[in-house]
């Protein structure tokens, strides 16, 4: 069965710092990849998604992610974080009809 | 537009009591439906998914079960709750296009088993 690994459980950054959250998956077939974000007290929201084409995808709020097929990775990046980016971030992989999530990475941005 | 309703928002139940969480989707037909559990530090765990009425795939062997009595209704149940069933339960739907569809989540149910 496919699985998703997020290596960072809790990341603490200062405002304006650059962000990279790691995501690796284990599935050899065709997959689609997502990053979801959950702001404190809010629902899960889709941040960005990759289906095909350009492996560098841009999402909302200045986030981007790069799909590297050879590394089975889909890391999330943002050049300069803001305090409002404090949230929990989930990487997800779909194949067939189910979607698997990573354990999540809690990002705390200090003002 | 499509909407997803999940209730109740919070629930406190004693060990050994039954459970029924309901989820309904409006504005779409034949959605894929999912139940996830979000436990602290463990991310989102897929419990069940369904691609049609009466079609349930179970991902975790435990005392929970799911049913889909109608096209847009998905129910999570238990006959006897365990302490370990405490957590945050999320219902989600996607359009039936397989891998190309993101999930849309309900508001979730915070279940505390005492």
Short mmCIF file of C-alpha atoms in Angstrom, two decimals:
data_model
loop_
_atom_site.label_atom_id
_atom_site.label_comp_id
_atom_site.label_asym_id
_atom_site.label_seq_id
_atom_site.Cartn_x
_atom_site.Cartn_y
_atom_site.Cartn_z
CA UNK A 1 0.00 0.00 0.00
CA UNK A 2 1.15 3.51 -0.63
CA UNK A 3 2.44 5.61 2.22
CA UNK A 4 3.43 9.22 2.72
CA UNK A 5 6.22 10.49 4.94
CA UNK A 6 6.64 13.99 6.23
CA UNK A 7 9.96 14.27 7.94
CA UNK A 8 9.45 17.42 9.95
CA UNK A 9 6.92 17.22 12.74
CA UNK A 10 7.30 20.77 13.98
CA UNK A 11 9.10 23.61 12.27
CA UNK A 12 9.64 26.97 13.92
CA UNK A 13 10.69 29.92 11.79
CA UNK A 14 10.92 33.64 12.09
CA UNK A 15 9.03 35.86 9.71
CA UNK A 16 10.72 36.32 6.34
CA UNK A 17 12.61 33.05 6.66
CA UNK A 18 12.42 30.56 3.82
CA UNK A 19 10.44 27.39 4.22
CA UNK A 20 10.82 23.90 2.85
CA UNK A 21 8.72 21.02 4.12
CA UNK A 22 9.66 17.56 2.99
CA UNK A 23 7.26 14.95 1.64
CA UNK A 24 8.14 11.53 0.28
CA UNK A 25 5.82 8.82 -0.87
CA UNK A 26 6.17 5.16 -1.63
CA UNK A 27 4.16 4.17 -4.65
CA UNK A 28 5.56 3.13 -7.97
CA UNK A 29 2.61 3.87 -10.18
CA UNK A 30 1.03 7.06 -11.40
CA UNK A 31 0.12 9.32 -8.53
CA UNK A 32 -1.26 12.75 -7.98
CA UNK A 33 0.08 14.88 -5.20
CA UNK A 34 -1.45 17.49 -2.95
CA UNK A 35 -0.60 19.78 -0.11
CA UNK A 36 -3.36 20.69 2.31
CA UNK A 37 -3.20 23.30 5.04
CA UNK A 38 -5.15 23.56 8.26
CA UNK A 39 -5.05 26.95 9.93
CA UNK A 40 -5.78 27.02 13.67
CA UNK A 41 -9.46 26.40 14.26
CA UNK A 42 -10.24 26.03 10.58
CA UNK A 43 -10.92 23.26 8.10
CA UNK A 44 -8.46 21.56 5.85
CA UNK A 45 -7.94 23.53 2.65
CA UNK A 46 -6.23 22.63 -0.57
CA UNK A 47 -2.96 24.53 -0.96
CA UNK A 48 -1.78 23.15 -4.28
CA UNK A 49 -1.85 20.03 -6.41
CA UNK A 50 0.18 18.25 -9.05
CA UNK A 51 -1.36 16.06 -11.72
CA UNK A 52 1.01 16.25 -14.66
CA UNK A 53 3.13 18.64 -16.68
CA UNK A 54 5.45 21.18 -15.12
CA UNK A 55 6.79 19.57 -11.95
CA UNK A 56 6.97 22.93 -10.25
CA UNK A 57 3.47 23.89 -9.19
CA UNK A 58 2.34 27.11 -7.64
CA UNK A 59 -0.42 27.33 -5.11
CA UNK A 60 -2.17 29.95 -3.09
CA UNK A 61 -0.47 32.43 -0.77
CA UNK A 62 2.92 32.20 -2.44
CA UNK A 63 3.47 28.50 -1.84
CA UNK A 64 4.98 26.21 -4.42
CA UNK A 65 5.97 22.57 -4.57
CA UNK A 66 8.28 20.59 -6.76
CA UNK A 67 7.60 17.05 -7.87
CA UNK A 68 10.80 15.05 -8.28
CA UNK A 69 9.76 11.69 -9.62
CA UNK A 70 13.16 10.06 -9.21
CA UNK A 71 13.17 10.93 -5.53
CA UNK A 72 9.48 10.22 -4.93
CA UNK A 73 9.30 13.64 -3.37
CA UNK A 74 6.93 16.60 -3.39
CA UNK A 75 8.44 19.24 -1.15
CA UNK A 76 6.58 22.39 -0.25
CA UNK A 77 8.39 25.73 -0.35
CA UNK A 78 7.82 29.36 0.34
CA UNK A 79 10.59 31.97 -0.03
CA UNK A 80 9.44 34.18 2.82
CA UNK A 81 6.97 33.05 5.47
CA UNK A 82 4.56 35.24 7.35
CA UNK A 83 3.09 34.92 10.80
CA UNK A 84 -0.23 34.04 9.16
CA UNK A 85 1.35 30.91 7.68
CA UNK A 86 1.27 29.32 11.11
CA UNK A 87 -0.71 26.14 10.50
CA UNK A 88 -0.46 22.42 10.04
CA UNK A 89 0.52 21.22 6.58
CA UNK A 90 -0.37 17.83 5.17
CA UNK A 91 1.07 16.17 2.11
CA UNK A 92 -1.25 13.73 0.35
CA UNK A 93 -0.93 11.20 -2.45
CA UNK A 94 -3.71 9.64 -4.47
CA UNK A 95 -3.77 6.52 -6.51
CA UNK A 96 -6.91 4.75 -7.65
CA UNK A 97 -9.71 5.83 -5.34
CA UNK A 98 -8.07 6.57 -2.04
CA UNK A 99 -5.93 9.34 -0.73
CA UNK A 100 -3.16 8.92 1.82
CA UNK A 101 -1.92 11.68 4.03
CA UNK A 102 1.36 12.26 5.76
CA UNK A 103 1.44 12.77 9.51
CA UNK A 104 1.50 16.52 9.07
CA UNK A 105 4.02 19.22 9.85
CA UNK A 106 3.18 21.94 12.29
CA UNK A 107 4.64 25.26 11.23
CA UNK A 108 5.01 28.02 13.78
CA UNK A 109 6.10 31.40 12.49
CA UNK A 110 7.33 33.83 15.10
CA UNK A 111 6.56 37.49 14.47
CA UNK B 1 -22.45 24.52 -5.46
CA UNK B 2 -21.47 21.47 -3.52
CA UNK B 3 -21.62 21.36 0.25
CA UNK B 4 -20.79 18.75 2.82
CA UNK B 5 -22.47 18.49 6.19
CA UNK B 6 -21.07 16.52 9.07
CA UNK B 7 -22.58 16.18 12.52
CA UNK B 8 -22.36 16.38 15.41
CA UNK B 9 -19.49 18.82 15.80
CA UNK B 10 -18.52 17.47 19.21
CA UNK B 11 -19.44 14.32 21.03
CA UNK B 12 -18.58 12.89 24.43
CA UNK B 13 -19.42 9.23 24.84
CA UNK B 14 -18.63 6.67 27.54
CA UNK B 15 -16.61 3.58 26.79
CA UNK B 16 -18.81 0.78 25.48
CA UNK B 17 -21.49 3.05 24.09
CA UNK B 18 -22.48 3.04 20.39
CA UNK B 19 -21.48 5.67 17.88
CA UNK B 20 -23.10 7.12 14.80
CA UNK B 21 -21.60 9.99 12.87
CA UNK B 22 -23.38 11.18 9.78
CA UNK B 23 -22.15 12.94 6.69
CA UNK B 24 -24.16 14.16 3.73
CA UNK B 25 -23.10 15.83 0.52
CA UNK B 26 -25.25 18.12 -1.57
CA UNK B 27 -24.89 19.41 -5.08
CA UNK B 28 -23.15 16.44 -6.66
CA UNK B 29 -24.01 12.92 -7.71
CA UNK B 30 -22.21 9.68 -7.02
CA UNK B 31 -19.33 11.26 -5.12
CA UNK B 32 -16.49 9.27 -3.66
CA UNK B 33 -16.87 9.48 0.10
CA UNK B 34 -14.28 9.10 2.81
CA UNK B 35 -13.93 8.89 6.57
CA UNK B 36 -10.64 10.01 8.08
CA UNK B 37 -9.47 10.21 11.66
CA UNK B 38 -7.03 12.86 12.74
CA UNK B 39 -5.19 11.93 15.91
CA UNK B 40 -2.66 14.20 17.55
CA UNK B 41 0.75 13.72 16.00
CA UNK B 42 -0.47 11.06 13.63
CA UNK B 43 -1.89 13.05 10.78
CA UNK B 44 -4.89 11.89 8.84
CA UNK B 45 -5.66 8.20 8.77
CA UNK B 46 -7.98 6.86 6.12
CA UNK B 47 -10.63 4.69 7.75
CA UNK B 48 -13.13 3.97 4.98
CA UNK B 49 -13.89 5.06 1.46
CA UNK B 50 -16.82 4.42 -0.79
CA UNK B 51 -17.26 4.75 -4.54
CA UNK B 52 -20.98 3.97 -4.54
CA UNK B 53 -24.03 2.93 -2.56
CA UNK B 54 -23.28 -0.11 -0.47
CA UNK B 55 -19.63 -0.17 -1.58
CA UNK B 56 -17.32 0.29 1.38
CA UNK B 57 -13.59 -0.28 1.51
CA UNK B 58 -12.08 -0.58 4.95
CA UNK B 59 -8.52 0.45 5.60
CA UNK B 60 -8.21 -0.35 9.27
CA UNK B 61 -9.46 -3.46 11.09
CA UNK B 62 -11.13 -2.23 14.26
CA UNK B 63 -14.47 -1.78 15.91
CA UNK B 64 -15.59 0.95 13.54
CA UNK B 65 -17.78 0.38 10.50
CA UNK B 66 -19.16 2.53 7.73
CA UNK B 67 -22.26 2.41 5.63
CA UNK B 68 -23.58 4.25 2.61
CA UNK B 69 -27.32 3.78 2.55
CA UNK B 70 -27.86 6.55 0.02
CA UNK B 71 -25.78 8.07 -2.74
CA UNK B 72 -24.77 11.13 -0.75
CA UNK B 73 -24.91 9.81 2.78
CA UNK B 74 -22.01 8.24 4.61
CA UNK B 75 -22.28 6.97 8.18
CA UNK B 76 -19.53 6.00 10.59
CA UNK B 77 -20.60 3.65 13.37
CA UNK B 78 -19.43 1.61 16.27
CA UNK B 79 -21.29 -0.83 18.47
CA UNK B 80 -18.97 -0.31 21.44
CA UNK B 81 -16.56 2.59 21.67
CA UNK B 82 -13.06 2.21 23.05
CA UNK B 83 -10.95 4.88 24.69
CA UNK B 84 -8.63 4.71 21.71
CA UNK B 85 -11.47 5.82 19.43
CA UNK B 86 -11.12 9.37 20.72
CA UNK B 87 -10.04 11.72 18.01
CA UNK B 88 -11.15 14.10 15.31
CA UNK B 89 -13.18 12.49 12.55
CA UNK B 90 -13.42 14.04 9.13
CA UNK B 91 -15.76 13.18 6.31
CA UNK B 92 -14.69 14.12 2.81
CA UNK B 93 -15.89 13.80 -0.74
CA UNK B 94 -14.38 13.97 -4.18
CA UNK B 95 -15.83 13.85 -7.66
CA UNK B 96 -15.63 10.37 -9.15
CA UNK B 97 -12.68 11.00 -11.41
CA UNK B 98 -10.28 8.91 -9.44
CA UNK B 99 -6.89 10.37 -8.82
CA UNK B 100 -7.46 13.78 -10.34
CA UNK B 101 -9.88 15.09 -7.79
CA UNK B 102 -8.93 16.83 -4.55
CA UNK B 103 -10.85 16.17 -1.39
CA UNK B 104 -13.41 18.50 0.12
CA UNK B 105 -13.71 18.14 3.86
CA UNK B 106 -16.52 18.55 6.33
CA UNK B 107 -16.13 20.49 9.54
CA UNK B 108 -15.20 17.39 11.51
CA UNK B 109 -16.43 15.78 14.70
CA UNK B 110 -14.41 15.90 17.89
CA UNK B 111 -15.10 12.61 19.66
CA UNK B 112 -14.04 12.12 23.25
CA UNK B 113 -14.53 8.68 24.73
CA UNK B 114 -14.50 8.76 28.52
#
